[in-house]
C-alpha positions as a Python dict, from the first residue, in 0.01 Angstrom:
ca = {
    (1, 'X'): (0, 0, 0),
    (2, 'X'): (342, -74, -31),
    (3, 'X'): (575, 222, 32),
    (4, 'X'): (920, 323, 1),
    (5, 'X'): (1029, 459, 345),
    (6, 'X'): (1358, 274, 433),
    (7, 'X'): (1570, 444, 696),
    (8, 'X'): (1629, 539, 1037),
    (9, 'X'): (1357, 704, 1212),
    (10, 'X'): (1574, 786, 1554),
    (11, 'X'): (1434, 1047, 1796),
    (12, 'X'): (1711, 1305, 1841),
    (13, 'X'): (1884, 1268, 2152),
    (14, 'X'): (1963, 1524, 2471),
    (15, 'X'): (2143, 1792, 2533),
    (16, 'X'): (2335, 1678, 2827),
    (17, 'X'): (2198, 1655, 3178),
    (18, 'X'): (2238, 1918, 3494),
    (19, 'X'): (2453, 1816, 3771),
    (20, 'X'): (2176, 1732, 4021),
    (21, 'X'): (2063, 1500, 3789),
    (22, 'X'): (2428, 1327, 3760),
    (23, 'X'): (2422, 1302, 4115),
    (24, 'X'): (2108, 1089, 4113),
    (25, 'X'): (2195, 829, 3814),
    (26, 'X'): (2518, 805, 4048),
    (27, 'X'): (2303, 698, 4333),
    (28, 'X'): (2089, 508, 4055),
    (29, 'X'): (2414, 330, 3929),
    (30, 'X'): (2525, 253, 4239),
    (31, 'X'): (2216, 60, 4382),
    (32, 'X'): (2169, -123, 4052),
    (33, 'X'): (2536, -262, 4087),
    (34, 'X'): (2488, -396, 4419),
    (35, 'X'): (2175, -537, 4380),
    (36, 'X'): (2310, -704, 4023),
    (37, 'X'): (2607, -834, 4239),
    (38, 'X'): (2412, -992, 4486),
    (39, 'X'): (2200, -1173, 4224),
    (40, 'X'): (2540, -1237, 4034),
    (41, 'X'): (2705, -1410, 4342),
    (42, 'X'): (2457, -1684, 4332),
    (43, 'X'): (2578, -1880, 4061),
    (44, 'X'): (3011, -1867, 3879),
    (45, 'X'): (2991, -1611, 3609),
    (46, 'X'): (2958, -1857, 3313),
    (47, 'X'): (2583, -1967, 3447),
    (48, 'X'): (2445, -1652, 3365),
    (49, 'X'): (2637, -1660, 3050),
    (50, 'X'): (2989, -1437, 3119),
    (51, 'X'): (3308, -1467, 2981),
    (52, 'X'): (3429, -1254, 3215),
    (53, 'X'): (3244, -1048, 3526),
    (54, 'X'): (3407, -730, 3697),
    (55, 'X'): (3185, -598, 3950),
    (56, 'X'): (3497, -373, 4137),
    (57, 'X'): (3469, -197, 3770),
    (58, 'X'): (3122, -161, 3732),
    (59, 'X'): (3165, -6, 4094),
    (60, 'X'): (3396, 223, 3968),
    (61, 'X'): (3164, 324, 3661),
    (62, 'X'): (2930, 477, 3910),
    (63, 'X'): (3179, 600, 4123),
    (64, 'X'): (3283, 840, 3819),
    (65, 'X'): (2938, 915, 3776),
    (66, 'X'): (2887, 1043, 4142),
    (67, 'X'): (3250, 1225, 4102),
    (68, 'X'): (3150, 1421, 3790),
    (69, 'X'): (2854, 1548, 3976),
    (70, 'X'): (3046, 1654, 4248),
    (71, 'X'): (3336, 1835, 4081),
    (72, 'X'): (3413, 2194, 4074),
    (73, 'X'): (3296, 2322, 3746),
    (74, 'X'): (3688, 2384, 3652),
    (75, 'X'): (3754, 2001, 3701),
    (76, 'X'): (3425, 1895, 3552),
    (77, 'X'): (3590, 2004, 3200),
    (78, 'X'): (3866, 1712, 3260),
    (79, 'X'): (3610, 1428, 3338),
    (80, 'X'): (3442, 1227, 3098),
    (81, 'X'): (3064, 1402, 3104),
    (82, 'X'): (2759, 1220, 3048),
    (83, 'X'): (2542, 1338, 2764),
    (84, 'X'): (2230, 1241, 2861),
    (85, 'X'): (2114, 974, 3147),
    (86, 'X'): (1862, 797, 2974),
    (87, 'X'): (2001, 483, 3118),
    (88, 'X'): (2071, 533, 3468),
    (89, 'X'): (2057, 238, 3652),
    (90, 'X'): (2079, -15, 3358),
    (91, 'X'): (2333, -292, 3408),
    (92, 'X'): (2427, -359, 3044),
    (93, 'X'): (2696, -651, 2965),
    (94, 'X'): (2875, -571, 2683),
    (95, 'X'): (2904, -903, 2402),
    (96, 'X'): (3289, -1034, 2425),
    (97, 'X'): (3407, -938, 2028),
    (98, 'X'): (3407, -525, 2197),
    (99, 'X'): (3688, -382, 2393),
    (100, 'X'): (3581, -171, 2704),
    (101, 'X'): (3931, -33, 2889),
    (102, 'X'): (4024, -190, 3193),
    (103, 'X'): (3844, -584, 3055),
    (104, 'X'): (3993, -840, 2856),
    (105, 'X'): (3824, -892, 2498),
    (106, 'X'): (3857, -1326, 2476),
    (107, 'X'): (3670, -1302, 2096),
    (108, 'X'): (3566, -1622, 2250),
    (109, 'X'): (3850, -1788, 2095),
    (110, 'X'): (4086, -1759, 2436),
    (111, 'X'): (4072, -1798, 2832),
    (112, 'X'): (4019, -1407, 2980),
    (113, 'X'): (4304, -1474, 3140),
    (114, 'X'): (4523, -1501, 2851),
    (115, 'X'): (4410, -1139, 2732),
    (116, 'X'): (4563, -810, 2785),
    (117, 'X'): (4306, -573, 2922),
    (118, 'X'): (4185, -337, 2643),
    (119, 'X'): (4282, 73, 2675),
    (120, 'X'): (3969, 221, 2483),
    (121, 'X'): (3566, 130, 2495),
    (122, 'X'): (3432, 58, 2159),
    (123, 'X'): (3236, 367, 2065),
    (124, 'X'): (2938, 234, 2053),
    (125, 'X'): (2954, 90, 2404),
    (126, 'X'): (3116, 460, 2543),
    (127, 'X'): (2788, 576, 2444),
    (128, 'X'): (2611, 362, 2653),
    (129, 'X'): (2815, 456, 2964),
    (130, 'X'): (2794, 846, 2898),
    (131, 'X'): (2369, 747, 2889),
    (132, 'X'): (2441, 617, 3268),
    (133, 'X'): (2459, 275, 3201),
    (134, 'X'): (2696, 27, 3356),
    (135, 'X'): (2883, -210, 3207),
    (136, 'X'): (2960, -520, 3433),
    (137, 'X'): (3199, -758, 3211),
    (138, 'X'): (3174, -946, 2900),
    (139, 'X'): (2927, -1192, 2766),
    (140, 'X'): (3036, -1504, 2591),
    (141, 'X'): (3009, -1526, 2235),
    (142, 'X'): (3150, -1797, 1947),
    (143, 'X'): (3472, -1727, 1765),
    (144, 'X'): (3485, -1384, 1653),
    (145, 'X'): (3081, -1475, 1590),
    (146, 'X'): (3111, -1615, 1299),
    (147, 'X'): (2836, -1948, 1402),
    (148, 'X'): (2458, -1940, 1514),
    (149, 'X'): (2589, -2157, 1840),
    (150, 'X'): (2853, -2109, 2099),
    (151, 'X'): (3100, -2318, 2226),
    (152, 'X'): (3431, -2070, 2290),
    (153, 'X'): (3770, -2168, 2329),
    (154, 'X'): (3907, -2220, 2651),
    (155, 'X'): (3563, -2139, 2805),
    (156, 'X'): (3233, -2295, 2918),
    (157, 'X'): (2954, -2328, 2635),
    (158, 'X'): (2699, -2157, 2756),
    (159, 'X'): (2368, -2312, 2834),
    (160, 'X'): (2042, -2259, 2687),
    (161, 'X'): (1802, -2145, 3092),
    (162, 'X'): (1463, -2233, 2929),
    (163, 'X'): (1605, -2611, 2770),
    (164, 'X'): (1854, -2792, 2960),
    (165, 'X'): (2154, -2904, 2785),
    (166, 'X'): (2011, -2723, 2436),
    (167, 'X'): (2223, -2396, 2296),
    (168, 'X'): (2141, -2071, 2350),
    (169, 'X'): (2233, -1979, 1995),
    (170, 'X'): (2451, -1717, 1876),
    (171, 'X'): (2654, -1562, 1834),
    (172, 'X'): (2562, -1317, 2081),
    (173, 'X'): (2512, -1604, 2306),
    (174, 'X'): (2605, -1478, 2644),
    (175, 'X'): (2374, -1191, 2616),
    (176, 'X'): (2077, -1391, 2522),
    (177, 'X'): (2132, -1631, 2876),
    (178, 'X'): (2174, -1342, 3111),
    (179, 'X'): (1847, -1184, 2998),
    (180, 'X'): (1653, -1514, 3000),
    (181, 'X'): (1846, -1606, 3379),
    (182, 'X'): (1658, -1258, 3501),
    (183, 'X'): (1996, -1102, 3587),
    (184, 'X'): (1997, -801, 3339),
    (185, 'X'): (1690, -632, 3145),
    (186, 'X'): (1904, -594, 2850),
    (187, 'X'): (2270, -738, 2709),
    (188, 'X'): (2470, -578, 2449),
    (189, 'X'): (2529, -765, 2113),
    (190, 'X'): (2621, -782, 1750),
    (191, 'X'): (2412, -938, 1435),
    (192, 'X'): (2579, -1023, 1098),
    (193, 'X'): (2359, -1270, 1002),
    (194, 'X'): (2146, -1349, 1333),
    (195, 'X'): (2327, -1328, 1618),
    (196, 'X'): (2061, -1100, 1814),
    (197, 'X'): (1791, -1256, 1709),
    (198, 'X'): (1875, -1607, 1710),
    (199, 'X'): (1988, -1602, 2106),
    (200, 'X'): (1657, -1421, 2156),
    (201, 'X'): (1483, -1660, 2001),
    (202, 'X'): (1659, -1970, 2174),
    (203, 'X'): (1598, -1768, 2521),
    (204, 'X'): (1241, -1666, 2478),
    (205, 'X'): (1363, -1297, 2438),
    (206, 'X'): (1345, -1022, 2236),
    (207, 'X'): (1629, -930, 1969),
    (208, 'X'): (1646, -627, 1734),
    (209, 'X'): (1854, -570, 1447),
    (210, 'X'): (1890, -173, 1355),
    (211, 'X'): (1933, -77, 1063),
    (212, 'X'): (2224, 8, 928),
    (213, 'X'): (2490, 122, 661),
    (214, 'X'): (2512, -151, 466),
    (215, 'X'): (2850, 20, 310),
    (216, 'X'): (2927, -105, 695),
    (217, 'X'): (2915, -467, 610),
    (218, 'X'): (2673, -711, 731),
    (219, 'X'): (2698, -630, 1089),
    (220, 'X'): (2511, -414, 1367),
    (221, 'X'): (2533, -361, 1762),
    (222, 'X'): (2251, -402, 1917),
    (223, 'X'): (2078, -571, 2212),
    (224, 'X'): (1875, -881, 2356),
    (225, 'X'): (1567, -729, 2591),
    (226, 'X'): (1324, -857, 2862),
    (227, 'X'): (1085, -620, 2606),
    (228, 'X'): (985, -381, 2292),
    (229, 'X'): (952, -78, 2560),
    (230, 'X'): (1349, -114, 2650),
    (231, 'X'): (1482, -197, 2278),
    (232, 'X'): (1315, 169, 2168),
    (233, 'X'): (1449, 328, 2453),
    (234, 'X'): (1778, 162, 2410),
    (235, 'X'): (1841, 298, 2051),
    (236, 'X'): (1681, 615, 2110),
    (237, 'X'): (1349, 537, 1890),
    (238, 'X'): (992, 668, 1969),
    (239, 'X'): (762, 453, 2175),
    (240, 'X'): (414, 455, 1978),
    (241, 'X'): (255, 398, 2327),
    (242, 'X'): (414, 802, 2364),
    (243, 'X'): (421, 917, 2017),
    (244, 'X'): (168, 756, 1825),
    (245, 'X'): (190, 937, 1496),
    (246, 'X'): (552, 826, 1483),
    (247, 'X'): (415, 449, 1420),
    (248, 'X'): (127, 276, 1303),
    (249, 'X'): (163, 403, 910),
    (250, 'X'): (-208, 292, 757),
    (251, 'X'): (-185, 40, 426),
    (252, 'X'): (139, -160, 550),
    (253, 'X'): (124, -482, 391),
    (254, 'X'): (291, -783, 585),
    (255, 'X'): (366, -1084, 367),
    (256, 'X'): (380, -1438, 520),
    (257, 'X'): (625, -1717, 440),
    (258, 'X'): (624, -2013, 649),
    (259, 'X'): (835, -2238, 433),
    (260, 'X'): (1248, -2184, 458),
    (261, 'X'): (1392, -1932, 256),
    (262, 'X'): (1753, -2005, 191),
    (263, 'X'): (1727, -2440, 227),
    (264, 'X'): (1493, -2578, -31),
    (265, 'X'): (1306, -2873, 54),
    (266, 'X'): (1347, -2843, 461),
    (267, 'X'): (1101, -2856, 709),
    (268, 'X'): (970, -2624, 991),
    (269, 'X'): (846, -2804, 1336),
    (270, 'X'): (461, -2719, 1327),
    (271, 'X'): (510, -2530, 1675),
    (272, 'X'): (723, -2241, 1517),
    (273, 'X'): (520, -2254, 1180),
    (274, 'X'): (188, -2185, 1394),
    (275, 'X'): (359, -1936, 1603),
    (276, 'X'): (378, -1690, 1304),
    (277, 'X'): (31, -1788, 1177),
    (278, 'X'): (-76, -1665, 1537),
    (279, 'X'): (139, -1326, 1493),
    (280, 'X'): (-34, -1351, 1160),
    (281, 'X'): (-412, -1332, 1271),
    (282, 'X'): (-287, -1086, 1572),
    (283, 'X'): (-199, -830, 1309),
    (284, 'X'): (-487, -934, 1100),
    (285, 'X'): (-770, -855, 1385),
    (286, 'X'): (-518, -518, 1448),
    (287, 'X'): (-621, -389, 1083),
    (288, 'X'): (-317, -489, 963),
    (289, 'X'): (-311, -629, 563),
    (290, 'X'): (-124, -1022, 583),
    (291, 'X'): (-132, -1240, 247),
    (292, 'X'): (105, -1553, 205),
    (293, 'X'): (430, -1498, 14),
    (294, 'X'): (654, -1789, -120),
    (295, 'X'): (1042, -1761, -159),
    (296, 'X'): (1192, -1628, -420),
    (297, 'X'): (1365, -1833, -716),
    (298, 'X'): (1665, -1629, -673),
    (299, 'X'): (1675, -1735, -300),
    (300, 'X'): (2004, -1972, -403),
    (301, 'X'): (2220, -1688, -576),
    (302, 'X'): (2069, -1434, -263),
    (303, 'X'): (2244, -1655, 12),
    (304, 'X'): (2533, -1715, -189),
    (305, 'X'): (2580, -1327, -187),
    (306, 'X'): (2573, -1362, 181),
    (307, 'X'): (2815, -1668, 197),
    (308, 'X'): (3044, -1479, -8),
    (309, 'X'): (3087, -1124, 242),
    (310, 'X'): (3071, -1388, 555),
    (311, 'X'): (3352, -1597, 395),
    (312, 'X'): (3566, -1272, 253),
    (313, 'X'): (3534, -1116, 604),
    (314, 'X'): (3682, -1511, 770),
    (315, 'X'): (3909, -1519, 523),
    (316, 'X'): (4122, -1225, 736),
    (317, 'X'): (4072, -1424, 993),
    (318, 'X'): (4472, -1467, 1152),
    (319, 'X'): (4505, -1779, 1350),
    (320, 'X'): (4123, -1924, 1399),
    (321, 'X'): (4120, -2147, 1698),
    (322, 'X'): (3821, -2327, 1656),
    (323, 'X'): (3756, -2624, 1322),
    (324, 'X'): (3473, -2427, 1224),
    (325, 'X'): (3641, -2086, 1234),
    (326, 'X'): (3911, -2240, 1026),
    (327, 'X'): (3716, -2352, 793),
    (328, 'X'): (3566, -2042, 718),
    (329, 'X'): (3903, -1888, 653),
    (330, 'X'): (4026, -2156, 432),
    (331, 'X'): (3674, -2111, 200),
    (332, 'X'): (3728, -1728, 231),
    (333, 'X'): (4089, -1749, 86),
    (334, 'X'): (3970, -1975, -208),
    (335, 'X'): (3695, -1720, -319),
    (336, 'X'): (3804, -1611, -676),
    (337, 'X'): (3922, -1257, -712),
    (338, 'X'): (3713, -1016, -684),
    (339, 'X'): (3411, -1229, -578),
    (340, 'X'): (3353, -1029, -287),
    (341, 'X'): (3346, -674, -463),
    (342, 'X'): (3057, -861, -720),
    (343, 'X'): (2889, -992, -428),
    (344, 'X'): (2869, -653, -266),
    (345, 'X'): (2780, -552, -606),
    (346, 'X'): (2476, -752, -637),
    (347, 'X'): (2426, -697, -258),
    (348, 'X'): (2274, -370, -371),
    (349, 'X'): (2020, -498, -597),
    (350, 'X'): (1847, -748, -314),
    (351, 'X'): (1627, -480, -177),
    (352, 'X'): (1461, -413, -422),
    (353, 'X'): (1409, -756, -585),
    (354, 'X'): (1207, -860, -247),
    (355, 'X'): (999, -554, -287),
    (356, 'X'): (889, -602, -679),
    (357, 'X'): (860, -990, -622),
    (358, 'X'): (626, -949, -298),
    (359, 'X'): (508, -634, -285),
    (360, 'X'): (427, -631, 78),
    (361, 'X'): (639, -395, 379),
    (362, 'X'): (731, -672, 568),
    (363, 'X'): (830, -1023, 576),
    (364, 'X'): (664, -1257, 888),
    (365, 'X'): (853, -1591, 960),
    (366, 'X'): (880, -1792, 1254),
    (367, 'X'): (1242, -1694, 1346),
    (368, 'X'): (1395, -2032, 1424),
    (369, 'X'): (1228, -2375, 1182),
    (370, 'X'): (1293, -2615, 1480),
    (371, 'X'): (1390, -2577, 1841),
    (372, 'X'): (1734, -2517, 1976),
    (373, 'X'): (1938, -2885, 1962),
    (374, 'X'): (2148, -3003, 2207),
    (375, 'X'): (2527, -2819, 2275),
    (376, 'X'): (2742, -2986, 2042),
    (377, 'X'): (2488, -3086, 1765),
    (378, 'X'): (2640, -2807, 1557),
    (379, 'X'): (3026, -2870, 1647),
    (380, 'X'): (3006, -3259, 1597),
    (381, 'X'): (2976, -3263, 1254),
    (382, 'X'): (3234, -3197, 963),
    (383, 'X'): (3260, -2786, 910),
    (384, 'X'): (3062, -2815, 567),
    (385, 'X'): (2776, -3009, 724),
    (386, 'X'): (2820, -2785, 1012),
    (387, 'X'): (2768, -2457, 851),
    (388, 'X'): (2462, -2622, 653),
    (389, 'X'): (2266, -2731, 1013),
    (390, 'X'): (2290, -2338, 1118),
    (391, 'X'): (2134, -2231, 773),
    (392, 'X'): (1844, -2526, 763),
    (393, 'X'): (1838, -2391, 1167),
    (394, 'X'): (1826, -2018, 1072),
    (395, 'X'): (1682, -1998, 690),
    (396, 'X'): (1536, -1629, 672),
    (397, 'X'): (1704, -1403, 940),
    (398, 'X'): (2029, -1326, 739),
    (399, 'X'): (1831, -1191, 444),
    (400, 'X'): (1784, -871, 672),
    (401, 'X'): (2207, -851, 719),
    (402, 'X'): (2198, -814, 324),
    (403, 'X'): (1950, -551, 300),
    (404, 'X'): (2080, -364, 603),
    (405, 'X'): (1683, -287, 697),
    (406, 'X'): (1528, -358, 1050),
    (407, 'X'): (1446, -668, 1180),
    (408, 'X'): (1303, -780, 1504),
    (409, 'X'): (1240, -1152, 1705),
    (410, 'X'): (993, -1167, 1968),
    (411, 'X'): (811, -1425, 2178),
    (412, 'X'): (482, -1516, 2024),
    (413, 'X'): (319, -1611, 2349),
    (414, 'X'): (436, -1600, 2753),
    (415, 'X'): (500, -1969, 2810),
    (416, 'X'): (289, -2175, 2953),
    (417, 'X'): (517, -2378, 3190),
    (418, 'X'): (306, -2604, 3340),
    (419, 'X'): (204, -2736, 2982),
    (420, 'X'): (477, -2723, 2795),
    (421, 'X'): (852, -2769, 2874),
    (422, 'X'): (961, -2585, 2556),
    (423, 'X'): (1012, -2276, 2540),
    (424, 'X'): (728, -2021, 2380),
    (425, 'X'): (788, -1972, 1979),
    (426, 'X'): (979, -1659, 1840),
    (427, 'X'): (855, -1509, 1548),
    (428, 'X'): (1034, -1236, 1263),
    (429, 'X'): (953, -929, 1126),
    (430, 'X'): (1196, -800, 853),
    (431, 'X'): (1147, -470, 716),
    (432, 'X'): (1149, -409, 345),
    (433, 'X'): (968, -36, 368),
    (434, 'X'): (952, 42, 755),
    (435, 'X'): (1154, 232, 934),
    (436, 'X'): (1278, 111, 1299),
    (437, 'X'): (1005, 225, 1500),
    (438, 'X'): (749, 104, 1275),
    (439, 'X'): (871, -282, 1278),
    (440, 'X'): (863, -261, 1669),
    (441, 'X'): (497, -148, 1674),
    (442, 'X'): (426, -460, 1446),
    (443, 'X'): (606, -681, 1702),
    (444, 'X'): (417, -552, 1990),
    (445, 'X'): (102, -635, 1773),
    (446, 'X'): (220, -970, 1718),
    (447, 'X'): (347, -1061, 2056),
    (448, 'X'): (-20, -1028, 2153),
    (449, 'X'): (17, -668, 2305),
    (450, 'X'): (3, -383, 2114),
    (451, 'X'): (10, -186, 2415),
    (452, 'X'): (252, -340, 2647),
    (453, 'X'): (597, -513, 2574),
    (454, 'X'): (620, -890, 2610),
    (455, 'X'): (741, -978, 2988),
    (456, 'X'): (1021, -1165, 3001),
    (457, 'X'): (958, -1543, 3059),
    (458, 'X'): (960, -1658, 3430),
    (459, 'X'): (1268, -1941, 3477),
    (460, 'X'): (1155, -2260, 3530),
    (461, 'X'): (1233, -2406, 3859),
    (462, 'X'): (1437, -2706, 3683),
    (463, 'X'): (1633, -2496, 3492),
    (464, 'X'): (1763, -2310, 3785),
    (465, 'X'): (2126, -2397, 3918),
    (466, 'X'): (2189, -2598, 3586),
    (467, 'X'): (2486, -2459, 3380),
}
C-alpha cells in the first residue's frame, strides 16, 4: 500500500548527562584526538580532504569537556554544558560553508589564510559539540557548494581515495575523502541538490539527506558515514536493529527507475544500472513490494523548478570567484520577476505529483549514471555545458531537495579489490511516504545487510599516499 506518512520520525533526545559521565567523554574526547592526530600527521591536511586542520583546538574542545566536569557546581552555571554525550569520542569535521569560533570559514572560494576566524559555531554544529563530539577543522567544499565537483579557490582539489585522479564529488567533497581515507567515521555536510550523497557515492560511502522544512530552501546538514548504524545515531533516529516497531512498516511499495530522470535520452553505465537491480531483488527476497517506474513527463518543468531556487539563491551571490559560480549569478539575476516565488509555488505541488503518477513509497535509482570522471572534466568546459555534465552525472538525487523528504546513498556491495579497480556502485532511496528511519531500514536491506551497516571500504594500497 502506498501511504501518506511524510515527516520526521526523530527519537527525543536526553536530558543532559551527570558529571561523572562528563568526566569520561572528556577522557573519551581526549584519546580520540590524539589518536586522530597521529593518523592525521601522516599525510598534509588536503590528502585527507581539509581545508583547514586545527588539532590544538580540537584539544581544547575536550579540554572544556574535562573542565565542565570538574567545576564547582557555582562555576558549572558559566560553562557551556553538554546536553547529552551521545557522541563522545567522535571526531567530526565540520564541511567549510559553516563557521565554528576560533576557524576560518574559506566557502572554498579563498586560501584559510585569507579568512578572519569566525566568533560563533553554526547551531547546528554547537549541537554536535554539546553531544561530545569534536570538531577538528574544516573540510573542503566547492564555491559556496553550488557544483557536484570540487575544485576551490586558492586550494587543492581534492582527490577522489578509491579512483586516482577522479573527483570525489560534491559539494560536500572534503567530507566524503576523509571518511573513505579511514581517518573519521563520519564528516559533517550540507545537500541542496546532492552534495551528501553524491561524495558518498564517489567515495564508496554512505550519505543521508534528512528531511527537512522545505519553507528552509533546498538545503540540509547532514553527514557522510563509514555506516547506517552511525547516520541514525547521528540525527538522533531509532535503530530498527533496537526498536523494531519503529521501522519495517508492512505494504511499502518501492518503485524502480533505472533510466535518468531529469536528462532525456542519456545513458547509465550498466555497472550502476545493475547495482540498483541488485538492491532491487535484495528488497524483493526481504518481502519488500518493487515494480519498475518510468519518469515522469513533467520531469522537464520539475528540474526547471529546481534550476530556478538554485539560480535565485546564486544570484545573491556577491563577488563569485570561480567561472562557474559566476555564471550562476549572472543566470540568477536574469530570472524574470517573480520566477522564484512561482517556482516555490509549484515547488509545493511536486510531492504529490510523484505519488499519484507512481504510486509506490519510494523511488530506487542507482545514485550516480556513470563513474566519477577525472578532476577537471567538469571545470574544462564552458559554464552552460558545465552545469549540464553534473545533471546527465547526477539525474535523480535533486528531486529529493524539492520535496524536502529523506533520501539516502549507500554502497550496493563491499568492493571487491582484487577484481575490480572501481569502486563498488551506490544506489538511492528517496522517500515519497517514509519517514527517516524507515528509508534507512530499506538501505540496510539493500546494501545486502538488513542487520548490520555496510563497513566502510578498505583503501586500496595504490591509492594510498596519492593526493
Amino acid at each position: 500500500m502506498v501511504t501518506n506518512t511524510a515527516g520526521n520520525d526523530r527519537a527525543p533526545g536526553g536530558t543532559g548527562a551527570a558529571v561523572a559521565d562528563t568526566a569520561s567523554a572528556a577522557a573519551a574526547a581526549a584519546a580520540a584526538i590524539e589518536t586522530f592526530a597521529a593518523q592525521a600527521d601522516e599525510h598534509p591536511p588536503q590528502h585527507f580532504g581539509f581545508s583547514y586542520l586545527d588539532i590544538a583546538s580540537a584539544r581544547r574542545q575536550a579540554e572544556a569537556l574535562r573542565l565542565w566536569s570538574g567545576s564547582p557546581t557555582s562555576r558549572r552555571e558559566s560553562h557551556p554544558c553538554p546536553t547529552e554525550l551521545d557522541l563522545a569520542g567522535l571526531v567530526i569535521p565540520a564541511k567549510d560553508l559553516y563557521p565554528v569560533a576560533g576557524m576560518p570559514t574559506t566557502y572554498g572560494a579563498r586560501a584559510p589564510q585569507e579568512c578572519a576566524p569566525a566568533q560563533t559555531t553554526e547551531p547546528f554544529l554547537a549541537g554536535l559539540m554539546a553531544r561530545g563530539a569534536v570538531i577538528p577543522g574544516k573540510t573542503a567544499t566547492s564555491e559556496m557548494g553550488l557544483t557536484a565537483y570540487c575544485e576551490p579557490i586558492d586550494q587543492p582539489a581534492p582527490g577522489n581515495p578509491l579512483l586516482f585522479g577522479a573527483t570525489p564529488g560534491g559539494s560536500s567533497s572534503g567530507a566524503g575523502v576523509a571518511v573513505a581515507r579511514g581517518l573519521v567515521a563520519a564528516a559533517h555536510g550540507s545537500d541542496g541538490g546532492g552534495s551528501l550523497r553524491v561524495p558518498a557515492a564517489s567515495c564508496a560511502a554512505v550519505g543521508f539527506k534528512p528531511s527537512h522544512d522545505p519553507a528552509a530552501g533546498l538545503a540540509t546538514q547532514g553527514f557522510i558515514t563509514t555506516d547506517l548504524r552511525l547516520t541514525a545515531q547521528l540525527h538522533r533516529l531509532p535503530w530498527p536493529g533496537e526498536d523494531p516497531s519503529a521501522c519495517g512498516q508492512p505494504g511499502v511499495v518501492v518503485g524502480l527507475m533505472t533510466t535518468p530522470l531529469f536528462v532525456r535520452g542519456s545513458q547509465v553505465h550498466p555497472r550502476w544500472a545493475a547495482g540498483a537491480e541488485r538492491a532491487a531483488a535484495r528488497l524483493e527476497e526481504a518481502g519488500v513490494k518493487v515494480r519498475t517506474v518510468q519518469p515522469i513527463r513533467e520531469a522537464d518543468e520539475v528540474f526547471g523548478i529546481f534550476k530556478t531556487l538554485l539560480l535565485s539563491g546564486a544570484a545573491r551571490l556577491t563577488s563569485p570567484a570561480s567561472t562557474m559560480s559566476a555564471y550562476l549569478q549572472d543566470q540568477g539575476r536574469r530570472l524574470p520577476s517573480g520566477a522564484a516565488y512561482r517556482a516555490q509555488t509549484r515547488r509545493r505541488q511536486i510531492l504529490r505529483l510523484l505519488r499519484q503518477t507512481w504510486q509506490v513509497d519510494v523511488l530506487l535509482t542507482p545514485t550516480l549514471a556513470f563513474d566519477p570522471p577525472p578532476i577537471g572534466s567538469f571545470s574544462g568546459l564552458p559554464p552552460a555545458e558545465d552545469f549540464f555534465e553534473q545533471t546527465r552525472w547526477t539525474p535523480w538525487g535533486s528531486l529529493f531537495n524539492l520535496t524536502a523528504t529523506a533520501a539516502v546513498s549507500v554502497p550496493i556491495d563491499r568492493p571487491k579489490l582484487a577484481a575490480s579497480p572501481r569502486p563498488p556502485a551506490s544506489v538511492h532511496l528517496g522517500s515519497l511516504t517514509l519517514g527517516d528511519a524507515e528509508i534507512l531500514r530499506l538501505a540496510a536491506i539493500a546494501a545486502g545487510s538488513p542487520a548490520l551497516p555496510p563497513a566502510a571500504p578498505p583503501l586500496p594500497s595504490w591509492s594510498r599516499g596519492q593526493e
